[in-house]
CSV table of C-alpha atoms in Angstrom, one decimal:
chain,number,residue,atom,x,y,z
A,1,ALA,CA,196.2,7.9,-25.9
A,2,GLN,CA,193.7,9.9,-27.8
A,3,SER,CA,193.0,9.8,-31.5
A,4,VAL,CA,190.7,11.1,-34.2
A,5,ALA,CA,189.6,9.6,-37.4
A,6,GLN,CA,188.2,11.4,-40.4
A,7,PRO,CA,187.4,8.6,-42.8
A,8,GLU,CA,186.9,10.8,-45.9
A,9,ASP,CA,189.7,12.7,-47.5
A,10,GLN,CA,187.2,14.6,-49.6
A,11,VAL,CA,183.5,15.3,-49.6
A,12,ASN,CA,181.7,16.7,-52.6
A,13,VAL,CA,178.2,18.2,-52.3
A,14,ALA,CA,176.0,20.4,-54.4
A,15,GLU,CA,175.2,23.9,-53.2
A,16,GLY,CA,171.9,23.9,-51.3
A,17,ASN,CA,172.2,20.3,-50.3
A,18,PRO,CA,172.9,19.2,-46.8
A,19,LEU,CA,176.5,18.2,-45.9
A,20,THR,CA,178.0,15.9,-43.4
A,21,VAL,CA,181.7,15.6,-42.5
A,22,LYS,CA,182.4,12.5,-40.4
A,23,CYS,CA,184.6,12.2,-37.3
A,24,THR,CA,185.1,9.5,-34.8
A,25,TYR,CA,187.3,9.7,-31.7
A,26,SER,CA,189.0,7.7,-29.0
A,27,VAL,CA,189.9,9.1,-25.6
A,28,SER,CA,190.3,7.6,-22.2
A,29,GLY,CA,188.3,10.2,-20.3
A,30,ASN,CA,185.5,12.5,-21.1
A,31,PRO,CA,186.0,13.9,-24.6
A,32,TYR,CA,186.2,17.6,-25.4
A,33,LEU,CA,185.6,17.7,-29.2
A,34,PHE,CA,186.2,20.5,-31.7
A,35,TRP,CA,185.7,21.4,-35.3
A,36,TYR,CA,188.0,23.8,-37.1
A,37,VAL,CA,188.0,25.0,-40.7
A,38,GLN,CA,191.1,26.0,-42.7
A,39,TYR,CA,191.1,28.1,-45.9
A,40,PRO,CA,194.1,27.9,-48.2
A,41,ASN,CA,197.3,29.3,-46.7
A,42,ARG,CA,195.4,30.4,-43.5
A,43,GLY,CA,195.3,29.2,-39.9
A,44,LEU,CA,192.5,27.3,-38.4
A,45,GLN,CA,189.2,29.0,-37.6
A,46,PHE,CA,187.2,27.6,-34.7
A,47,LEU,CA,183.7,26.5,-35.6
A,48,LEU,CA,182.2,24.7,-32.6
A,49,LYS,CA,182.9,22.5,-29.6
A,50,TYR,CA,181.3,19.9,-27.4
A,51,ILE,CA,182.3,19.9,-23.7
A,52,THR,CA,179.1,18.7,-22.0
A,53,GLY,CA,175.4,19.1,-22.1
A,54,ASP,CA,173.2,19.0,-25.2
A,55,ASN,CA,174.5,16.5,-27.7
A,56,LEU,CA,173.6,18.8,-30.6
A,57,VAL,CA,176.0,21.7,-30.8
A,58,LYS,CA,175.5,24.8,-32.9
A,59,GLY,CA,178.4,26.8,-34.2
A,60,SER,CA,179.5,29.5,-36.6
A,61,TYR,CA,178.2,29.9,-40.2
A,62,GLY,CA,175.2,27.6,-39.7
A,63,PHE,CA,177.3,24.6,-38.8
A,64,GLU,CA,176.3,22.1,-36.2
A,65,ALA,CA,177.6,18.8,-34.8
A,66,GLU,CA,176.1,15.9,-33.0
A,67,PHE,CA,177.9,14.2,-30.2
A,68,ASN,CA,177.2,10.5,-30.1
A,69,LYS,CA,178.8,8.8,-27.1
A,70,SER,CA,177.8,5.2,-28.1
A,71,GLN,CA,179.3,5.6,-31.5
A,72,THR,CA,182.1,7.8,-30.4
A,73,SER,CA,181.3,10.2,-33.2
A,74,PHE,CA,181.1,13.9,-33.7
A,75,HIS,CA,179.9,14.5,-37.2
A,76,LEU,CA,179.8,18.0,-38.6
A,77,LYS,CA,176.6,19.0,-40.5
A,78,LYS,CA,175.0,21.9,-42.3
A,79,PRO,CA,171.5,21.9,-43.7
A,80,SER,CA,172.3,23.8,-46.8
A,81,ALA,CA,175.8,24.0,-48.2
A,82,LEU,CA,177.3,27.1,-49.8
A,83,VAL,CA,180.1,27.3,-52.3
A,84,SER,CA,182.0,29.4,-49.8
A,85,ASP,CA,182.0,26.5,-47.4
A,86,SER,CA,184.6,24.8,-49.6
A,87,ALA,CA,187.6,24.4,-47.3
A,88,LEU,CA,189.6,21.9,-45.2
A,89,TYR,CA,187.8,20.7,-42.1
A,90,PHE,CA,189.6,19.3,-39.0
A,91,CYS,CA,188.0,17.5,-36.1
A,92,ALA,CA,190.0,17.5,-32.9
A,93,VAL,CA,189.8,15.9,-29.4
A,94,ARG,CA,191.3,16.4,-26.0
A,95,ASP,CA,190.9,14.5,-22.8
A,96,GLY,CA,188.7,16.5,-20.5
A,97,GLY,CA,190.2,14.7,-17.6
A,98,GLY,CA,193.6,16.2,-18.0
A,99,GLY,CA,196.1,17.9,-20.3
A,100,ASN,CA,195.2,20.5,-22.9
A,101,LYS,CA,196.8,19.1,-26.0
A,102,LEU,CA,194.6,18.7,-29.0
A,103,THR,CA,194.8,15.7,-31.3
A,104,PHE,CA,193.7,16.4,-34.8
A,105,GLY,CA,192.2,14.2,-37.5
A,106,THR,CA,193.8,14.1,-40.9
A,107,GLY,CA,191.3,16.6,-42.3
A,108,THR,CA,188.5,16.4,-44.9
A,109,GLN,CA,188.4,18.6,-47.9
A,110,LEU,CA,184.9,19.8,-48.6
A,111,LYS,CA,184.0,20.9,-52.1
A,112,VAL,CA,180.7,22.5,-52.7
A,113,GLU,CA,179.8,22.9,-56.3
A,114,LEU,CA,177.1,24.9,-58.1
B,1,GLY,CA,187.3,38.4,-29.7
B,2,ALA,CA,190.0,35.7,-29.4
B,3,VAL,CA,192.3,36.9,-32.1
B,4,VAL,CA,195.7,35.5,-32.6
B,5,SER,CA,198.3,37.1,-34.9
B,6,GLN,CA,201.5,35.8,-36.4
B,7,HIS,CA,204.4,37.6,-37.9
B,8,PRO,CA,205.7,37.3,-40.5
B,9,SER,CA,203.2,35.7,-42.7
B,10,ARG,CA,205.8,34.5,-45.1
B,11,VAL,CA,209.6,34.4,-44.9
B,12,ILE,CA,212.3,33.2,-47.3
B,13,CYS,CA,215.8,32.7,-45.9
B,14,LYS,CA,219.1,31.1,-46.8
B,15,SER,CA,220.2,27.8,-45.5
B,16,GLY,CA,222.1,28.2,-42.2
B,17,THR,CA,220.4,31.3,-41.0
B,18,SER,CA,217.9,31.7,-38.1
B,19,VAL,CA,214.3,32.8,-38.4
B,20,LYS,CA,212.1,34.1,-35.6
B,21,ILE,CA,208.3,33.8,-35.8
B,22,GLU,CA,206.1,35.7,-33.4
B,23,CYS,CA,202.7,34.7,-32.1
B,24,ARG,CA,200.5,37.2,-30.2
B,25,SER,CA,197.1,37.0,-28.6
B,26,LEU,CA,195.6,40.3,-29.3
B,27,ASP,CA,192.6,40.5,-27.1
B,28,PHE,CA,193.1,38.0,-24.4
B,29,GLN,CA,195.9,36.7,-22.2
B,30,ALA,CA,197.2,33.3,-23.0
B,31,THR,CA,198.7,31.1,-20.3
B,32,THR,CA,199.6,28.5,-22.9
B,33,MET,CA,200.5,28.7,-26.5
B,34,PHE,CA,201.1,25.9,-28.9
B,35,TRP,CA,203.3,25.6,-32.0
B,36,TYR,CA,202.3,23.3,-34.8
B,37,ARG,CA,203.8,22.4,-38.1
B,38,GLN,CA,201.7,21.5,-41.1
B,39,PHE,CA,202.9,19.9,-44.3
B,40,PRO,CA,200.9,20.3,-47.6
B,41,LYS,CA,197.5,18.6,-47.5
B,42,LYS,CA,198.4,17.1,-44.1
B,43,SER,CA,197.2,17.5,-40.6
B,44,LEU,CA,198.8,19.6,-37.9
B,45,MET,CA,201.7,18.2,-36.0
B,46,LEU,CA,202.2,19.6,-32.5
B,47,MET,CA,205.8,20.6,-32.0
B,48,ALA,CA,205.7,22.1,-28.5
B,49,THR,CA,203.6,23.6,-25.7
B,50,SER,CA,204.7,26.9,-24.3
B,51,ASN,CA,203.7,28.2,-20.9
B,52,GLU,CA,204.3,31.7,-19.9
B,53,GLY,CA,207.4,32.1,-17.8
B,54,SER,CA,208.6,28.5,-18.0
B,55,LYS,CA,210.4,26.3,-20.4
B,56,ALA,CA,208.5,24.8,-23.4
B,57,THR,CA,207.6,21.2,-23.5
B,58,TYR,CA,208.6,19.6,-26.8
B,59,GLU,CA,206.9,16.6,-28.5
B,60,GLN,CA,208.9,13.5,-29.1
B,61,GLY,CA,211.2,13.9,-32.1
B,62,VAL,CA,211.2,17.7,-32.1
B,63,GLU,CA,214.7,19.1,-31.5
B,64,LYS,CA,214.5,21.7,-28.8
B,65,ASP,CA,217.9,23.2,-29.7
B,66,LYS,CA,216.7,23.7,-33.3
B,67,PHE,CA,213.3,25.1,-32.5
B,68,LEU,CA,213.7,27.6,-29.7
B,69,ILE,CA,210.5,28.7,-28.0
B,70,ASN,CA,210.2,31.6,-25.7
B,71,HIS,CA,206.9,32.7,-24.0
B,72,ALA,CA,208.0,35.9,-22.3
B,73,SER,CA,204.6,37.3,-21.6
B,74,LEU,CA,200.9,36.4,-21.5
B,75,THR,CA,200.4,37.7,-25.0
B,76,LEU,CA,203.6,36.7,-26.9
B,77,SER,CA,205.4,33.5,-27.8
B,78,THR,CA,208.2,33.2,-30.3
B,79,LEU,CA,209.5,30.3,-32.3
B,80,THR,CA,213.1,30.6,-33.6
B,81,VAL,CA,214.2,28.1,-36.2
B,82,THR,CA,218.0,28.0,-35.8
B,83,SER,CA,220.4,27.1,-38.6
B,84,ALA,CA,217.5,26.5,-40.9
B,85,HIS,CA,217.7,23.9,-43.7
B,86,PRO,CA,215.5,23.3,-46.7
B,87,GLU,CA,213.8,20.4,-44.8
B,88,ASP,CA,212.6,23.0,-42.3
B,89,SER,CA,210.5,24.6,-45.0
B,90,SER,CA,206.9,24.3,-43.9
B,91,PHE,CA,203.8,26.1,-42.6
B,92,TYR,CA,204.1,26.9,-39.0
B,93,ILE,CA,200.9,27.7,-37.0
B,94,CYS,CA,200.6,28.9,-33.4
B,95,SER,CA,197.5,28.7,-31.2
B,96,ALA,CA,196.7,30.3,-27.8
B,97,LEU,CA,194.7,29.1,-24.9
B,98,GLY,CA,193.2,31.7,-22.5
B,99,GLN,CA,193.4,31.8,-18.8
B,100,GLY,CA,190.9,30.6,-16.2
B,101,GLY,CA,190.2,27.1,-17.5
B,102,ALA,CA,189.6,28.0,-21.1
B,103,VAL,CA,189.3,25.0,-23.4
B,104,THR,CA,189.3,26.4,-26.9
B,105,GLN,CA,192.6,27.0,-28.7
B,106,TYR,CA,192.5,29.9,-31.1
B,107,PHE,CA,194.9,29.8,-34.0
B,108,GLY,CA,197.0,32.3,-35.7
B,109,PRO,CA,197.0,32.7,-39.5
B,110,GLY,CA,200.3,30.8,-40.0
B,111,THR,CA,203.7,31.5,-41.2
B,112,ARG,CA,205.0,30.1,-44.5
B,113,LEU,CA,208.8,29.4,-44.2
B,114,LEU,CA,210.9,28.7,-47.3
B,115,VAL,CA,214.5,27.8,-46.7
B,116,LEU,CA,216.7,28.0,-49.9
């Protein structure tokens, strides 16, 4: 079975400061990891993914994430937060060894304040 | 690229009626489409996986006779909520997975269903 944990329901950060949204995962095979963002009453927008290769993945809107195999983590980061980054962020995992179903975390609400 | 649309974006219906939601991949062909349900401030719950030309695979606890899924072409999947009841009110989101070993699911904008 595969699972994802997002330990923080909400993260608050001041605009211009760096942000981190945490994600840990569990999967039996090689993990395929994803970050999506959701704005109110909208679907999910794809930000970035890790499949293989460089542990630091760069994605849309200046976001990046670092894959850490030993800690089974895939934290989302951005060097300088914007108010417009305020949204609900989901981490997701699938087993690279088989199946294409995604398992999502419970989501982290990011609030960026002036 | 990788745009997925859903129609309608919002629907209100009376209890006992059926509602059909369409999910289209606009600029790519989707071998597989997924249907999710999302409750307020909650994560996404996978309802079913839909493969073009074959029967959908439903997750445990999801009634296949209530949530009918059809994936008639590589760009269209439909979800029909039959005999809807107020407890079916929710936000339904579809996603699409491209051909050729694609790994990224692209999501539609969602459909808000309210059953009175």
